[in-house]
Amino acid sequence: MSNYEAIKALIAQTSGQKNTLTIPKIYVELTGDLTTALLLDRIVFYSNEFKRNDGFFHKTYKDWEQEILLTERQVRNSANKLKKMGIIETKVMKANGSPTVHYKLD
């Protein structure tokens, strides 16, 4: 396989919706940084998709890292920023038998 063919195959494998992270511009303007805007985008999405009767959903730090490539520290810092802004609420509750951070859009 030529270099051209290899590059073309790599681009085809890594492109597409599953491998793309998009952030609405308004989230960046609201939060002031891309990391927090990215986390906010996902919290808004999951708040509409997976929520308990109390409005919370849970994600582990490993889940966040796999999904949006943010480290535990980045998620903690961004979540704290969103809490201070009054946009989200967090609570540690058990999920699958382990204490896990749950998130709720305010």
CSV table of N, CA and C in Angstrom, one decimal:
chain,number,residue,atom,x,y,z
A,1,MET,N,0.8,-1.2,0.0
A,1,MET,CA,0.0,0.0,0.0
A,1,MET,C,0.9,1.2,0.0
A,2,SER,N,0.6,2.2,-0.9
A,2,SER,CA,1.3,3.4,-0.9
A,2,SER,C,1.0,4.3,0.3
A,3,ASN,N,1.9,5.3,0.5
A,3,ASN,CA,1.7,6.3,1.6
A,3,ASN,C,0.3,7.0,1.4
A,4,TYR,N,0.0,7.3,0.1
A,4,TYR,CA,-1.2,8.0,-0.2
A,4,TYR,C,-2.4,7.1,0.3
A,5,GLU,N,-2.4,5.8,-0.1
A,5,GLU,CA,-3.4,4.9,0.3
A,5,GLU,C,-3.5,4.7,1.8
A,6,ALA,N,-2.4,4.7,2.5
A,6,ALA,CA,-2.4,4.5,3.9
A,6,ALA,C,-3.0,5.7,4.6
A,7,ILE,N,-2.6,6.9,4.1
A,7,ILE,CA,-3.2,8.1,4.7
A,7,ILE,C,-4.7,8.2,4.4
A,8,LYS,N,-5.1,7.9,3.3
A,8,LYS,CA,-6.5,7.9,2.9
A,8,LYS,C,-7.3,6.9,3.8
A,9,ALA,N,-6.8,5.8,4.0
A,9,ALA,CA,-7.4,4.8,4.9
A,9,ALA,C,-7.5,5.3,6.3
A,10,LEU,N,-6.5,5.9,6.8
A,10,LEU,CA,-6.4,6.4,8.2
A,10,LEU,C,-7.5,7.5,8.4
A,11,ILE,N,-7.6,8.4,7.4
A,11,ILE,CA,-8.6,9.5,7.4
A,11,ILE,C,-10.0,8.9,7.5
A,12,ALA,N,-10.2,7.9,6.7
A,12,ALA,CA,-11.6,7.3,6.6
A,12,ALA,C,-11.9,6.6,7.9
A,13,GLN,N,-10.9,6.0,8.6
A,13,GLN,CA,-11.1,5.3,9.9
A,13,GLN,C,-11.4,6.3,11.0
A,14,THR,N,-10.8,7.5,11.0
A,14,THR,CA,-10.9,8.4,12.1
A,14,THR,C,-11.9,9.5,11.9
A,15,SER,N,-12.5,9.6,10.7
A,15,SER,CA,-13.5,10.6,10.5
A,15,SER,C,-14.9,10.1,10.9
A,16,GLY,N,-15.8,11.0,10.8
A,16,GLY,CA,-17.2,10.7,11.1
A,16,GLY,C,-17.7,11.2,12.4
A,17,GLN,N,-19.0,11.1,12.7
A,17,GLN,CA,-19.6,11.7,13.8
A,17,GLN,C,-19.1,11.1,15.1
A,18,LYS,N,-18.8,9.8,15.1
A,18,LYS,CA,-18.4,9.1,16.4
A,18,LYS,C,-17.0,9.6,16.8
A,19,ASN,N,-16.2,10.1,15.9
A,19,ASN,CA,-14.9,10.6,16.2
A,19,ASN,C,-14.7,12.1,16.2
A,20,THR,N,-15.8,12.8,16.3
A,20,THR,CA,-15.8,14.2,16.2
A,20,THR,C,-16.4,14.9,17.5
A,21,LEU,N,-15.7,15.9,18.0
A,21,LEU,CA,-16.2,16.6,19.1
A,21,LEU,C,-16.5,18.0,18.6
A,22,THR,N,-17.8,18.4,18.8
A,22,THR,CA,-18.2,19.8,18.4
A,22,THR,C,-18.7,20.5,19.7
A,23,ILE,N,-18.4,21.8,19.7
A,23,ILE,CA,-18.8,22.6,20.8
A,23,ILE,C,-19.6,23.8,20.3
A,24,PRO,N,-20.8,24.1,20.7
A,24,PRO,CA,-21.5,25.3,20.3
A,24,PRO,C,-20.8,26.5,20.7
A,25,LYS,N,-20.7,27.5,19.9
A,25,LYS,CA,-19.9,28.7,20.2
A,25,LYS,C,-20.4,29.4,21.4
A,26,ILE,N,-21.7,29.4,21.6
A,26,ILE,CA,-22.3,30.0,22.8
A,26,ILE,C,-21.8,29.4,24.1
A,27,TYR,N,-21.5,28.1,24.1
A,27,TYR,CA,-20.9,27.5,25.3
A,27,TYR,C,-19.5,28.0,25.6
A,28,VAL,N,-18.8,28.3,24.6
A,28,VAL,CA,-17.4,28.8,24.8
A,28,VAL,C,-17.5,30.3,25.3
A,29,GLU,N,-18.4,31.0,24.7
A,29,GLU,CA,-18.6,32.4,25.1
A,29,GLU,C,-19.1,32.5,26.6
A,30,LEU,N,-20.0,31.5,26.9
A,30,LEU,CA,-20.6,31.5,28.3
A,30,LEU,C,-19.5,31.1,29.3
A,31,THR,N,-18.7,30.1,29.0
A,31,THR,CA,-17.8,29.6,30.0
A,31,THR,C,-16.4,30.2,30.0
A,32,GLY,N,-16.0,30.7,28.8
A,32,GLY,CA,-14.7,31.3,28.6
A,32,GLY,C,-13.6,30.4,28.3
A,33,ASP,N,-13.8,29.1,28.2
A,33,ASP,CA,-12.8,28.2,27.8
A,33,ASP,C,-13.4,26.9,27.1
A,34,LEU,N,-12.5,26.3,26.2
A,34,LEU,CA,-13.0,25.2,25.4
A,34,LEU,C,-13.2,23.9,26.3
A,35,THR,N,-12.4,23.7,27.3
A,35,THR,CA,-12.6,22.5,28.1
A,35,THR,C,-13.9,22.5,28.8
A,36,THR,N,-14.2,23.6,29.5
A,36,THR,CA,-15.5,23.7,30.2
A,36,THR,C,-16.7,23.7,29.3
A,37,ALA,N,-16.5,24.3,28.1
A,37,ALA,CA,-17.6,24.3,27.1
A,37,ALA,C,-17.8,22.9,26.6
A,38,LEU,N,-16.8,22.2,26.4
A,38,LEU,CA,-17.0,20.8,26.0
A,38,LEU,C,-17.7,19.9,27.0
A,39,LEU,N,-17.3,20.1,28.3
A,39,LEU,CA,-18.0,19.3,29.3
A,39,LEU,C,-19.5,19.8,29.4
A,40,LEU,N,-19.7,21.1,29.3
A,40,LEU,CA,-21.1,21.6,29.4
A,40,LEU,C,-21.9,21.0,28.2
A,41,ASP,N,-21.4,20.9,27.0
A,41,ASP,CA,-22.1,20.4,25.9
A,41,ASP,C,-22.5,18.9,26.2
A,42,ARG,N,-21.6,18.1,26.8
A,42,ARG,CA,-22.0,16.7,27.1
A,42,ARG,C,-23.0,16.6,28.2
A,43,ILE,N,-22.9,17.5,29.2
A,43,ILE,CA,-23.8,17.5,30.3
A,43,ILE,C,-25.2,17.9,29.8
A,44,VAL,N,-25.3,18.8,28.9
A,44,VAL,CA,-26.6,19.2,28.3
A,44,VAL,C,-27.2,18.0,27.6
A,45,PHE,N,-26.3,17.3,26.8
A,45,PHE,CA,-26.8,16.2,26.0
A,45,PHE,C,-27.3,15.1,27.0
A,46,TYR,N,-26.5,14.7,27.9
A,46,TYR,CA,-26.9,13.6,28.8
A,46,TYR,C,-28.1,14.0,29.7
A,47,SER,N,-28.2,15.2,30.0
A,47,SER,CA,-29.4,15.7,30.9
A,47,SER,C,-30.7,15.4,30.1
A,48,ASN,N,-30.6,15.4,28.8
A,48,ASN,CA,-31.8,15.1,28.0
A,48,ASN,C,-32.0,13.6,27.7
A,49,GLU,N,-30.9,12.9,27.8
A,49,GLU,CA,-30.9,11.5,27.4
A,49,GLU,C,-31.1,10.5,28.6
A,50,PHE,N,-30.2,10.6,29.6
A,50,PHE,CA,-30.2,9.6,30.6
A,50,PHE,C,-30.4,10.4,32.0
A,51,LYS,N,-31.5,10.4,32.5
A,51,LYS,CA,-31.7,11.0,33.8
A,51,LYS,C,-32.6,10.2,34.7
A,52,ARG,N,-32.3,10.3,35.9
A,52,ARG,CA,-33.2,9.6,36.9
A,52,ARG,C,-34.4,10.5,37.2
A,53,ASN,N,-35.2,10.1,38.1
A,53,ASN,CA,-36.4,10.9,38.5
A,53,ASN,C,-35.9,12.3,39.1
A,54,ASP,N,-34.8,12.3,39.7
A,54,ASP,CA,-34.3,13.5,40.3
A,54,ASP,C,-33.5,14.4,39.3
A,55,GLY,N,-33.3,14.0,38.1
A,55,GLY,CA,-32.6,14.8,37.1
A,55,GLY,C,-31.1,14.6,37.0
A,56,PHE,N,-30.6,13.7,37.8
A,56,PHE,CA,-29.1,13.5,37.8
A,56,PHE,C,-28.8,12.3,36.8
A,57,PHE,N,-27.6,12.3,36.3
A,57,PHE,CA,-27.1,11.2,35.5
A,57,PHE,C,-25.6,11.1,36.0
A,58,HIS,N,-25.0,9.9,35.8
A,58,HIS,CA,-23.7,9.7,36.2
A,58,HIS,C,-22.7,9.3,35.1
A,59,LYS,N,-21.5,9.7,35.3
A,59,LYS,CA,-20.4,9.3,34.4
A,59,LYS,C,-19.1,9.2,35.3
A,60,THR,N,-18.3,8.2,35.1
A,60,THR,CA,-17.1,8.1,35.8
A,60,THR,C,-16.0,9.0,35.1
A,61,TYR,N,-14.9,9.3,35.7
A,61,TYR,CA,-13.9,10.0,35.1
A,61,TYR,C,-13.3,9.3,33.9
A,62,LYS,N,-13.3,8.0,34.0
A,62,LYS,CA,-12.8,7.1,32.9
A,62,LYS,C,-13.8,7.3,31.7
A,63,ASP,N,-15.1,7.3,32.0
A,63,ASP,CA,-16.0,7.5,30.9
A,63,ASP,C,-15.8,8.8,30.2
A,64,TRP,N,-15.6,9.9,31.0
A,64,TRP,CA,-15.4,11.2,30.4
A,64,TRP,C,-14.1,11.2,29.5
A,65,GLU,N,-13.0,10.6,30.1
A,65,GLU,CA,-11.8,10.5,29.3
A,65,GLU,C,-11.9,9.8,28.0
A,66,GLN,N,-12.6,8.7,28.0
A,66,GLN,CA,-12.8,7.9,26.8
A,66,GLN,C,-13.7,8.7,25.8
A,67,GLU,N,-14.7,9.4,26.3
A,67,GLU,CA,-15.6,10.0,25.4
A,67,GLU,C,-15.2,11.4,24.9
A,68,ILE,N,-14.6,12.2,25.8
A,68,ILE,CA,-14.3,13.6,25.3
A,68,ILE,C,-12.8,13.9,25.6
A,69,LEU,N,-12.0,12.9,26.0
A,69,LEU,CA,-10.6,13.1,26.1
A,69,LEU,C,-10.1,14.1,27.2
A,70,LEU,N,-11.0,14.3,28.2
A,70,LEU,CA,-10.6,15.2,29.3
A,70,LEU,C,-10.1,14.3,30.5
A,71,THR,N,-9.1,14.8,31.1
A,71,THR,CA,-8.6,14.1,32.3
A,71,THR,C,-9.5,14.3,33.5
A,72,GLU,N,-9.3,13.5,34.5
A,72,GLU,CA,-10.0,13.7,35.8
A,72,GLU,C,-9.9,15.1,36.3
A,73,ARG,N,-8.7,15.6,36.3
A,73,ARG,CA,-8.4,17.0,36.7
A,73,ARG,C,-9.2,18.0,35.9
A,74,GLN,N,-9.2,17.9,34.6
A,74,GLN,CA,-9.9,18.8,33.7
A,74,GLN,C,-11.4,18.7,34.0
A,75,VAL,N,-12.0,17.5,34.2
A,75,VAL,CA,-13.4,17.4,34.5
A,75,VAL,C,-13.7,18.0,35.8
A,76,ARG,N,-12.9,17.8,36.8
A,76,ARG,CA,-13.2,18.4,38.1
A,76,ARG,C,-13.1,19.9,38.1
A,77,ASN,N,-12.1,20.4,37.5
A,77,ASN,CA,-12.0,21.9,37.4
A,77,ASN,C,-13.1,22.5,36.6
A,78,SER,N,-13.5,21.9,35.5
A,78,SER,CA,-14.6,22.4,34.7
A,78,SER,C,-15.9,22.3,35.4
A,79,ALA,N,-16.1,21.2,36.0
A,79,ALA,CA,-17.4,21.0,36.8
A,79,ALA,C,-17.5,22.0,37.9
A,80,ASN,N,-16.4,22.2,38.6
A,80,ASN,CA,-16.4,23.2,39.7
A,80,ASN,C,-16.7,24.6,39.1
A,81,LYS,N,-16.1,25.0,38.0
A,81,LYS,CA,-16.4,26.2,37.3
A,81,LYS,C,-17.9,26.3,37.0
A,82,LEU,N,-18.5,25.3,36.4
A,82,LEU,CA,-19.9,25.3,36.1
A,82,LEU,C,-20.8,25.3,37.3
A,83,LYS,N,-20.4,24.7,38.4
A,83,LYS,CA,-21.1,24.8,39.7
A,83,LYS,C,-21.1,26.3,40.2
A,84,LYS,N,-19.9,26.9,40.2
A,84,LYS,CA,-19.8,28.3,40.6
A,84,LYS,C,-20.7,29.2,39.8
A,85,MET,N,-20.8,28.9,38.5
A,85,MET,CA,-21.7,29.7,37.6
A,85,MET,C,-23.2,29.4,37.8
A,86,GLY,N,-23.5,28.4,38.6
A,86,GLY,CA,-24.9,28.0,38.8
A,86,GLY,C,-25.5,27.3,37.7
A,87,ILE,N,-24.7,26.6,36.8
A,87,ILE,CA,-25.2,25.9,35.7
A,87,ILE,C,-25.5,24.5,36.0
A,88,ILE,N,-24.6,23.9,36.8
A,88,ILE,CA,-24.8,22.5,37.1
A,88,ILE,C,-24.8,22.2,38.6
A,89,GLU,N,-25.2,21.1,39.0
A,89,GLU,CA,-25.1,20.6,40.4
A,89,GLU,C,-24.5,19.2,40.3
A,90,THR,N,-23.6,18.9,41.3
A,90,THR,CA,-23.0,17.5,41.3
A,90,THR,C,-23.3,17.0,42.7
A,91,LYS,N,-23.3,15.6,42.7
A,91,LYS,CA,-23.6,14.9,44.0
A,91,LYS,C,-22.9,13.5,43.8
A,92,VAL,N,-22.2,13.1,44.8
A,92,VAL,CA,-21.6,11.8,44.8
A,92,VAL,C,-22.6,10.8,45.4
A,93,MET,N,-23.0,9.8,44.5
A,93,MET,CA,-23.9,8.8,44.9
A,93,MET,C,-23.4,7.4,44.3
A,94,LYS,N,-23.9,6.4,44.8
A,94,LYS,CA,-23.5,5.1,44.3
A,94,LYS,C,-24.1,4.8,42.9
A,95,ALA,N,-23.2,4.2,42.1
A,95,ALA,CA,-23.6,3.8,40.7
A,95,ALA,C,-22.9,2.5,40.5
A,96,ASN,N,-23.6,1.4,40.3
A,96,ASN,CA,-23.0,0.1,40.1
A,96,ASN,C,-22.2,-0.3,41.3
A,97,GLY,N,-22.6,0.1,42.5
A,97,GLY,CA,-22.0,-0.2,43.7
A,97,GLY,C,-20.8,0.6,44.2
A,98,SER,N,-20.4,1.6,43.3
A,98,SER,CA,-19.3,2.5,43.6
A,98,SER,C,-19.7,3.9,43.8
A,99,PRO,N,-19.1,4.7,44.6
A,99,PRO,CA,-19.4,6.1,44.7
A,99,PRO,C,-19.0,6.8,43.4
A,100,THR,N,-19.9,7.5,42.8
A,100,THR,CA,-19.6,8.1,41.5
A,100,THR,C,-20.3,9.5,41.4
A,101,VAL,N,-19.6,10.4,40.8
A,101,VAL,CA,-20.2,11.7,40.6
A,101,VAL,C,-21.4,11.7,39.7
A,102,HIS,N,-22.5,12.3,40.2
A,102,HIS,CA,-23.7,12.5,39.4
A,102,HIS,C,-23.8,14.0,39.0
A,103,TYR,N,-24.3,14.2,37.8
A,103,TYR,CA,-24.4,15.6,37.3
A,103,TYR,C,-25.8,15.9,37.0
A,104,LYS,N,-26.2,17.2,37.3
A,104,LYS,CA,-27.5,17.7,37.0
A,104,LYS,C,-27.5,19.1,36.4
A,105,LEU,N,-28.1,19.3,35.3
A,105,LEU,CA,-28.2,20.7,34.7
A,105,LEU,C,-29.2,21.5,35.5
A,106,ASP,N,-28.8,22.6,36.0
A,106,ASP,CA,-29.7,23.5,36.7
A,106,ASP,C,-30.5,24.4,35.7
